[in-house]
Amino acid sequence: MPPRSTLALGPEEVAEVDRLLAPTDELLRRSYPGDAASRQPVHTVYVPGDRYHLALPADWGQAALHSVEDAGGIGTLCSLLGLTEALAAQVAPKVEAKLRDEPIEDLRLDFEDGYGDRGDDAEDRDASQAARLVAAADRAGALPPFIGIRFKCFEAPTRARGLRTLDLFVSGLVEAGGLPAGLVLTLPKVTTVAQVEAMVYACQRLEVVHGLPAGRLRFEVQMETPQLILSAEGTVPVATLLHQADGRVSALHYGTYDYSASLGIAAEYQSMEHPAADFAKQVMQVAVAGTGVRLSDGSTNIIPVGEPQAVIAAWRLHARLVRRSLERGYYQGWDLHPAQLVTRYIATYAFYREGLPAATARLRNYVHHTESGVMDEPATARALAGFIHRAVACGAVADAEVIESAGITPAQLAALARPSAQN
């Protein structure tokens, strides 16, 4: 070090800067911890809460496979969707295996719009039955990686009903043996930060009553109202709520149709790719950056059923929308019908496999300090590793391929992709 006399900022000044920035350090530690090392599903499937049964995921997988038979099989559909012959040969067998082995990654039993108002007796019965069935599937090892419920929103007309369904489901799981590791709760139609704070209170009470660890219950927020993008005070509540939720918000989900309708967009033009949708999701994306909260795109209600040409058109639309979301950094979306699983995985696997050679080559050069035509910085290396990590998690790429092409182990990949989780 140079002599003390040549420095204007010595230990005392450094200590004072540390003191001045202590609140900033705490803010970054608490509110911007970075992404977790956990898996994010590529989609969420919604089914009415009373229709769940242990074989439902497998049934959806079989229905998805049957839906593509008339089109000549998955390989033919890959070609119809524009995949090259070489890429289709890589993707098709992986998609078929996925639909047989793990067709649904995240399943939501819906007690909101997909269920409706059937009266308290019916909903009490169905919520309790759903808890018993989920618990039984958990014991049998038959659950998707993620599962949970969407209950009715906290607006005044449905608030008590939503809380009761939430209580019956969580309490039923506890009484039946415990909460599944992949439990997900979804709070819909949020309009204010106060509604999120109320959900935090409900989670705290459930934990206390049932002796659950503090923070065990987390939840998704469905972004379906313009009031979360811009409040009456001119603030951006979707950003604020993340930091007022005691670390319990796990994801923000965009609701295509409720949000579009609330803006007065005609039904014909309500879409995941409407400019209004892009604006809302870009605000959401900025809000979650660095927080560890995940982001999900919405759904398309154009379903691949009916006449063959209509089915192909719907598949093409869905595949294009899935790809569009992935390219924009929305790594999850909603699927509403078994036939949509086919294009969900074709589009997702094609996205990752097309990008794999360049991503692994750049990551190899970065890790092994190899000179190349691209000088990647740590943030870009993290993004490259995150891309590959997601590809492996969803089944598009095997660990062995990463080891061979990138020259790193799965543990090294995870550490590069989620460095904050290693601290």
Coordinates of C-alpha atoms in Angstrom, one line a residue:
M1 CA 0.0 0.0 0.0
P2 CA 1.2 3.6 -0.6
P3 CA 2.3 5.6 2.4
R4 CA -0.5 7.0 4.6
S5 CA 0.5 10.5 3.8
T6 CA -0.5 10.1 0.1
L7 CA -4.1 9.0 1.0
A8 CA -6.9 11.4 1.8
L9 CA -9.3 8.6 2.8
G10 CA -7.9 6.6 5.7
P11 CA -9.5 4.0 8.1
E12 CA -11.5 6.7 9.8
E13 CA -13.1 7.9 6.5
V14 CA -13.7 4.3 5.4
A15 CA -15.4 3.6 8.7
E16 CA -17.6 6.7 8.3
V17 CA -18.6 5.6 4.8
D18 CA -19.5 2.2 6.2
R19 CA -21.6 3.9 8.8
L20 CA -23.4 6.0 6.2
L21 CA -24.1 3.0 4.0
A22 CA -25.1 0.6 6.7
P23 CA -28.8 1.1 6.0
T24 CA -28.2 0.5 2.3
D25 CA -26.3 -2.7 3.1
E26 CA -29.2 -3.9 5.2
L27 CA -31.7 -3.0 2.5
L28 CA -29.8 -5.0 -0.1
R29 CA -29.4 -7.9 2.2
R30 CA -33.0 -8.0 3.3
S31 CA -34.9 -6.9 0.2
Y32 CA -32.7 -7.9 -2.7
P33 CA -31.1 -11.3 -1.8
G34 CA -31.0 -12.5 -5.4
D35 CA -32.7 -15.6 -6.9
A36 CA -32.9 -18.7 -4.8
A37 CA -31.4 -22.0 -5.8
S38 CA -34.8 -23.7 -6.0
R39 CA -36.5 -24.9 -9.1
Q40 CA -39.1 -22.8 -10.9
P41 CA -41.8 -24.7 -12.8
V42 CA -42.2 -23.9 -16.5
H43 CA -46.0 -23.7 -16.2
T44 CA -49.0 -23.8 -13.8
V45 CA -52.0 -25.9 -14.7
Y46 CA -55.4 -24.8 -13.3
V47 CA -58.2 -27.2 -12.7
P48 CA -61.5 -26.7 -10.7
G49 CA -60.9 -27.6 -7.1
D50 CA -63.4 -30.4 -7.1
R51 CA -61.9 -32.2 -10.1
Y52 CA -58.6 -33.2 -8.6
H53 CA -57.8 -36.9 -8.2
L54 CA -54.6 -38.8 -7.7
A55 CA -54.3 -39.8 -11.4
L56 CA -55.1 -36.4 -12.8
P57 CA -51.5 -35.5 -13.8
A58 CA -51.0 -38.9 -15.5
D59 CA -54.4 -38.5 -17.2
W60 CA -53.4 -35.1 -18.5
G61 CA -50.2 -36.6 -19.9
Q62 CA -52.1 -39.4 -21.7
A63 CA -54.6 -36.9 -23.0
A64 CA -51.8 -34.7 -24.3
L65 CA -50.2 -37.7 -26.1
H66 CA -53.5 -38.7 -27.6
S67 CA -54.2 -35.2 -28.8
V68 CA -51.1 -35.2 -31.0
E69 CA -51.6 -38.6 -32.5
D70 CA -54.0 -37.3 -35.2
A71 CA -51.4 -34.8 -36.2
G72 CA -48.9 -37.5 -36.9
G73 CA -47.1 -37.6 -33.6
I74 CA -44.8 -35.2 -31.7
G75 CA -42.1 -35.2 -34.4
T76 CA -44.5 -34.2 -37.1
L77 CA -45.9 -31.4 -34.9
C78 CA -42.4 -30.2 -34.3
S79 CA -42.0 -29.8 -38.0
L80 CA -45.3 -28.1 -38.3
L81 CA -44.2 -25.6 -35.7
G82 CA -41.0 -24.8 -37.7
L83 CA -38.3 -26.8 -35.9
T84 CA -35.5 -28.1 -38.1
E85 CA -35.3 -31.9 -38.6
A86 CA -32.2 -32.0 -36.3
L87 CA -33.8 -30.0 -33.5
A88 CA -37.1 -32.0 -33.8
A89 CA -35.1 -35.2 -33.4
Q90 CA -33.7 -33.9 -30.1
V91 CA -36.9 -32.4 -28.8
A92 CA -39.6 -35.0 -29.7
P93 CA -38.4 -37.9 -27.6
K94 CA -37.8 -35.7 -24.6
V95 CA -41.3 -34.2 -24.9
E96 CA -42.8 -37.7 -25.1
A97 CA -40.9 -38.8 -22.0
K98 CA -41.9 -35.7 -20.2
L99 CA -45.6 -36.2 -20.9
R100 CA -45.3 -39.8 -19.7
D101 CA -43.2 -39.2 -16.6
E102 CA -44.0 -35.6 -15.4
P103 CA -46.7 -34.0 -17.5
I104 CA -47.6 -31.3 -14.9
E105 CA -44.9 -29.4 -13.0
D106 CA -47.2 -27.2 -11.0
L107 CA -50.9 -27.9 -10.4
R108 CA -53.3 -25.4 -8.9
L109 CA -56.7 -26.5 -7.6
D110 CA -58.9 -23.6 -8.4
F111 CA -61.6 -22.3 -6.0
E112 CA -61.8 -18.9 -7.6
D113 CA -63.0 -18.2 -11.2
G114 CA -62.6 -21.9 -12.3
Y115 CA -64.8 -23.0 -9.5
G116 CA -67.3 -20.2 -9.0
D117 CA -69.9 -19.7 -6.3
R118 CA -71.5 -23.1 -5.4
G119 CA -72.5 -22.2 -1.9
D120 CA -70.7 -22.6 1.4
D121 CA -71.6 -26.2 2.0
A122 CA -70.3 -27.4 -1.3
E123 CA -67.1 -25.4 -1.1
D124 CA -66.4 -26.5 2.4
R125 CA -66.8 -30.1 1.3
D126 CA -64.7 -29.7 -1.8
A127 CA -61.9 -27.8 0.0
S128 CA -61.7 -30.4 2.7
Q129 CA -61.7 -33.2 0.2
A130 CA -59.0 -31.5 -1.9
A131 CA -56.8 -31.5 1.2
R132 CA -57.4 -35.1 1.9
L133 CA -56.6 -36.1 -1.7
V134 CA -53.5 -34.0 -1.9
A135 CA -52.3 -35.5 1.4
A136 CA -52.9 -39.0 0.1
A137 CA -51.1 -38.3 -3.2
D138 CA -48.2 -36.9 -1.2
R139 CA -48.0 -40.1 0.9
A140 CA -48.1 -42.1 -2.3
G141 CA -45.4 -40.1 -4.1
A142 CA -47.9 -39.1 -6.7
L143 CA -47.8 -35.3 -6.5
P144 CA -46.4 -33.0 -9.1
P145 CA -43.3 -31.1 -7.9
F146 CA -45.6 -28.1 -7.0
I147 CA -49.3 -28.1 -6.0
G148 CA -51.7 -25.9 -4.1
I149 CA -54.9 -23.9 -4.3
R150 CA -56.1 -20.6 -5.6
F151 CA -58.8 -19.3 -3.2
K152 CA -61.2 -16.4 -3.7
C153 CA -59.8 -12.9 -3.5
F154 CA -59.8 -10.5 -0.5
E155 CA -62.3 -8.1 -1.9
A156 CA -65.2 -7.6 0.5
P157 CA -67.8 -9.9 -1.2
T158 CA -65.5 -12.9 -1.2
R159 CA -63.0 -12.3 1.6
A160 CA -64.5 -14.5 4.3
R161 CA -65.1 -17.3 1.8
G162 CA -61.5 -17.1 0.5
L163 CA -60.1 -17.2 4.1
R164 CA -62.3 -20.2 5.0
T165 CA -61.2 -22.2 2.0
L166 CA -57.6 -21.4 2.7
D167 CA -58.1 -22.4 6.3
L168 CA -59.9 -25.7 5.4
F169 CA -57.2 -26.7 2.9
V170 CA -54.1 -25.9 5.0
S171 CA -55.7 -27.2 8.2
G172 CA -56.7 -30.4 6.4
L173 CA -53.2 -31.0 5.1
V174 CA -51.7 -30.5 8.6
E175 CA -54.3 -32.9 10.1
A176 CA -53.6 -35.5 7.4
G177 CA -49.9 -35.5 8.1
G178 CA -48.3 -32.3 7.0
L179 CA -47.7 -29.9 4.2
P180 CA -46.3 -31.1 0.9
A181 CA -42.8 -29.7 0.2
G182 CA -44.1 -28.1 -3.0
L183 CA -47.1 -26.4 -1.5
V184 CA -48.2 -23.2 -3.3
L185 CA -50.9 -20.8 -2.3
T186 CA -52.3 -18.2 -4.8
L187 CA -53.9 -14.9 -3.8
P188 CA -55.9 -13.6 -6.8
K189 CA -57.1 -10.2 -7.9
V190 CA -54.9 -8.2 -5.6
T191 CA -55.5 -4.4 -5.8
T192 CA -53.6 -3.0 -2.8
V193 CA -50.6 -3.7 -0.6
A194 CA -53.0 -4.0 2.3
Q195 CA -54.5 -7.1 0.9
V196 CA -51.0 -8.7 0.7
E197 CA -50.4 -7.6 4.3
A198 CA -53.7 -9.2 5.3
M199 CA -52.6 -12.5 3.6
V200 CA -49.3 -12.3 5.6
Y201 CA -51.4 -12.0 8.8
A202 CA -53.5 -15.0 7.8
C203 CA -50.4 -17.1 7.1
Q204 CA -48.9 -16.1 10.5
R205 CA -52.0 -17.2 12.3
L206 CA -52.2 -20.5 10.5
E207 CA -48.5 -21.1 11.4
V208 CA -49.1 -20.3 15.1
V209 CA -52.3 -22.4 15.4
H210 CA -50.7 -25.4 13.7
G211 CA -47.3 -25.2 15.1
L212 CA -45.6 -24.6 11.7
P213 CA -42.2 -22.9 11.4
A214 CA -42.5 -19.2 11.0
G215 CA -42.3 -18.3 7.3
R216 CA -43.4 -21.8 6.2
L217 CA -46.4 -20.5 4.3
R218 CA -45.6 -18.4 1.3
F219 CA -47.9 -17.3 -1.6
E220 CA -48.1 -16.1 -5.1
V221 CA -49.7 -12.8 -6.0
Q222 CA -51.9 -12.6 -9.1
M223 CA -51.4 -9.3 -10.9
E224 CA -54.8 -8.8 -12.5
T225 CA -55.7 -5.2 -11.7
P226 CA -54.2 -1.9 -13.0
Q227 CA -54.2 -0.6 -9.4
L228 CA -51.1 -2.7 -8.7
I229 CA -49.3 -1.0 -11.6
L230 CA -50.3 2.6 -10.7
S231 CA -52.1 3.5 -7.5
A232 CA -54.3 6.5 -6.8
E233 CA -51.2 8.1 -5.1
G234 CA -49.1 7.7 -8.2
T235 CA -47.0 4.9 -6.7
V236 CA -46.2 1.4 -8.0
P237 CA -47.8 -1.0 -5.5
V238 CA -46.5 -4.1 -7.2
A239 CA -43.0 -3.2 -6.2
T240 CA -44.0 -2.1 -2.7
L241 CA -45.9 -5.2 -1.8
L242 CA -42.8 -7.4 -2.3
H243 CA -41.1 -5.5 0.6
Q244 CA -44.1 -5.5 2.9
A245 CA -44.8 -9.2 2.8
D246 CA -42.4 -10.5 5.4
G247 CA -40.5 -12.4 2.6
R248 CA -43.6 -14.5 1.9
V249 CA -44.3 -13.6 -1.7
S250 CA -42.9 -16.3 -3.9
A251 CA -44.1 -15.2 -7.4
L252 CA -46.1 -12.7 -9.3
H253 CA -48.5 -14.1 -11.9
Y254 CA -49.9 -12.0 -14.7
G255 CA -53.6 -12.5 -15.3
T256 CA -54.2 -12.0 -19.0
Y257 CA -57.9 -11.6 -19.2
D258 CA -58.8 -9.9 -15.9
Y259 CA -56.1 -7.3 -16.4
S260 CA -57.1 -6.7 -20.1
A261 CA -60.8 -6.5 -19.3
S262 CA -60.1 -4.0 -16.5
L263 CA -58.5 -1.7 -19.0
G264 CA -61.5 -1.9 -21.4
I265 CA -59.6 -3.9 -24.1
A266 CA -62.1 -5.6 -26.3
A267 CA -62.3 -9.4 -25.8
E268 CA -61.0 -10.1 -29.3
Y269 CA -57.8 -8.3 -28.6
Q270 CA -57.1 -9.6 -25.1
S271 CA -53.8 -11.4 -25.3
M272 CA -50.5 -12.1 -23.6
E273 CA -48.8 -10.0 -26.3
H274 CA -51.1 -6.9 -26.3
P275 CA -48.9 -3.8 -25.6
A276 CA -50.8 -3.2 -22.4
A277 CA -49.8 -6.7 -21.2
D278 CA -46.2 -6.1 -22.2
F279 CA -46.2 -2.9 -20.2
A280 CA -47.6 -4.5 -17.1
K281 CA -45.2 -7.4 -17.2
Q282 CA -42.2 -5.1 -17.8
V283 CA -43.2 -3.2 -14.6
M284 CA -43.5 -6.6 -12.8
Q285 CA -40.1 -7.7 -14.1
V286 CA -38.4 -4.6 -12.9
A287 CA -40.1 -4.9 -9.5
V288 CA -39.0 -8.5 -8.9
A289 CA -35.4 -8.0 -10.1
G290 CA -33.0 -9.0 -7.4
T291 CA -35.7 -9.9 -4.9
G292 CA -35.8 -13.7 -5.5
V293 CA -39.5 -13.4 -6.4
R294 CA -40.3 -15.3 -9.6
L295 CA -42.4 -14.1 -12.5
S296 CA -45.0 -15.9 -14.5
D297 CA -46.8 -15.0 -17.7
G298 CA -50.5 -15.7 -18.2
S299 CA -52.5 -18.0 -20.5
T300 CA -54.1 -18.1 -23.8
N301 CA -57.8 -19.3 -24.0
I302 CA -57.4 -20.5 -27.6
I303 CA -57.5 -24.2 -27.0
P304 CA -56.3 -26.9 -29.5
V305 CA -59.6 -28.7 -29.9
G306 CA -62.1 -29.2 -32.8
E307 CA -61.3 -29.3 -36.5
P308 CA -57.7 -30.4 -37.4
Q309 CA -56.8 -27.0 -38.9
A310 CA -58.2 -25.2 -35.9
V311 CA -56.1 -27.5 -33.6
I312 CA -52.9 -26.8 -35.6
A313 CA -53.6 -23.1 -35.6
A314 CA -54.1 -23.1 -31.8
W315 CA -50.9 -25.1 -31.3
R316 CA -49.0 -22.7 -33.4
L317 CA -50.3 -19.8 -31.4
H318 CA -49.6 -21.4 -28.1
A319 CA -46.0 -22.4 -29.1
R320 CA -45.3 -18.9 -30.4
L321 CA -46.6 -17.3 -27.2
V322 CA -44.6 -19.7 -25.0
R323 CA -41.4 -18.9 -27.0
R324 CA -42.2 -15.2 -26.9
S325 CA -42.5 -15.3 -23.1
L326 CA -39.2 -17.2 -22.7
E327 CA -37.3 -14.8 -24.9
R328 CA -38.6 -11.9 -22.7
G329 CA -37.5 -13.6 -19.5
Y330 CA -40.8 -15.0 -18.3
Y331 CA -39.9 -18.6 -17.6
Q332 CA -43.4 -19.7 -16.5
G333 CA -46.9 -19.5 -17.9
W334 CA -50.4 -21.0 -17.4
D335 CA -51.8 -24.0 -19.3
L336 CA -55.6 -24.6 -19.3
H337 CA -56.0 -27.8 -21.3
P338 CA -54.0 -31.1 -21.7
A339 CA -53.4 -30.4 -25.4
Q340 CA -51.5 -27.3 -24.5
L341 CA -48.9 -29.4 -22.6
V342 CA -47.6 -30.6 -26.0
T343 CA -46.7 -27.2 -27.3
R344 CA -45.6 -26.0 -23.8
Y345 CA -42.8 -28.6 -23.8
I346 CA -42.0 -28.5 -27.5
A347 CA -41.5 -24.7 -27.4
T348 CA -39.7 -24.8 -24.1
Y349 CA -37.3 -27.6 -25.0
A350 CA -36.6 -26.0 -28.4
F351 CA -35.8 -22.7 -26.8
Y352 CA -33.2 -24.3 -24.5
R353 CA -31.7 -26.7 -26.9
E354 CA -31.3 -24.0 -29.6
G355 CA -29.4 -21.8 -27.1
L356 CA -27.4 -24.6 -25.4
P357 CA -24.3 -24.8 -27.7
A358 CA -23.6 -21.0 -27.4
A359 CA -24.4 -20.9 -23.7
T360 CA -22.2 -23.8 -22.8
A361 CA -19.3 -22.6 -25.0
R362 CA -19.4 -19.2 -23.4
L363 CA -19.7 -20.6 -19.9
R364 CA -16.8 -23.0 -20.5
N365 CA -14.6 -20.1 -21.7
Y366 CA -15.6 -18.0 -18.7
V367 CA -15.0 -20.7 -16.1
H368 CA -11.7 -22.0 -17.6
H369 CA -10.4 -18.5 -18.5
T370 CA -10.2 -19.3 -22.2
E371 CA -9.7 -16.4 -24.6
S372 CA -12.5 -16.0 -27.1
G373 CA -14.3 -13.4 -29.2
V374 CA -16.7 -12.6 -26.3
M375 CA -15.6 -11.2 -23.0
D376 CA -18.3 -12.1 -20.6
E377 CA -18.6 -10.4 -17.2
P378 CA -19.8 -12.2 -14.0
A379 CA -23.4 -11.0 -14.4
T380 CA -23.5 -12.5 -17.9
A381 CA -21.9 -15.7 -16.7
R382 CA -24.6 -15.9 -14.1
A383 CA -27.3 -15.4 -16.8
L384 CA -25.6 -18.2 -18.9
A385 CA -25.5 -20.5 -16.0
G386 CA -29.1 -19.7 -15.1
F387 CA -30.2 -20.5 -18.6
I388 CA -28.5 -23.9 -18.5
H389 CA -29.8 -24.6 -14.9
R390 CA -33.4 -24.0 -16.1
A391 CA -32.8 -26.2 -19.1
V392 CA -31.7 -29.1 -16.9
A393 CA -34.5 -28.6 -14.3
C394 CA -37.3 -28.9 -16.9
G395 CA -35.8 -31.9 -18.7
A396 CA -34.7 -30.2 -21.9
V397 CA -31.0 -31.0 -21.2
A398 CA -29.3 -33.7 -19.3
D399 CA -26.6 -33.2 -16.7
A400 CA -24.2 -35.3 -18.8
E401 CA -24.6 -32.9 -21.7
V402 CA -23.6 -29.9 -19.5
I403 CA -20.6 -31.7 -18.1
E404 CA -19.4 -32.6 -21.6
S405 CA -20.0 -29.3 -23.3
A406 CA -19.4 -26.8 -20.6
G407 CA -16.9 -28.7 -18.6
I408 CA -18.6 -28.1 -15.2
T409 CA -20.4 -30.2 -12.7
P410 CA -24.0 -29.8 -11.7
A411 CA -22.9 -28.4 -8.4
Q412 CA -20.6 -25.8 -10.1
L413 CA -23.5 -24.9 -12.4
A414 CA -25.9 -24.3 -9.5
A415 CA -23.3 -22.2 -7.7
L416 CA -22.7 -20.1 -10.8
A417 CA -26.4 -19.7 -11.5
R418 CA -27.4 -18.8 -7.9
P419 CA -24.3 -17.4 -6.2
S420 CA -26.4 -15.7 -3.5
A421 CA -27.7 -19.1 -2.4
Q422 CA -24.2 -20.2 -1.6
N423 CA -23.6 -17.4 0.9

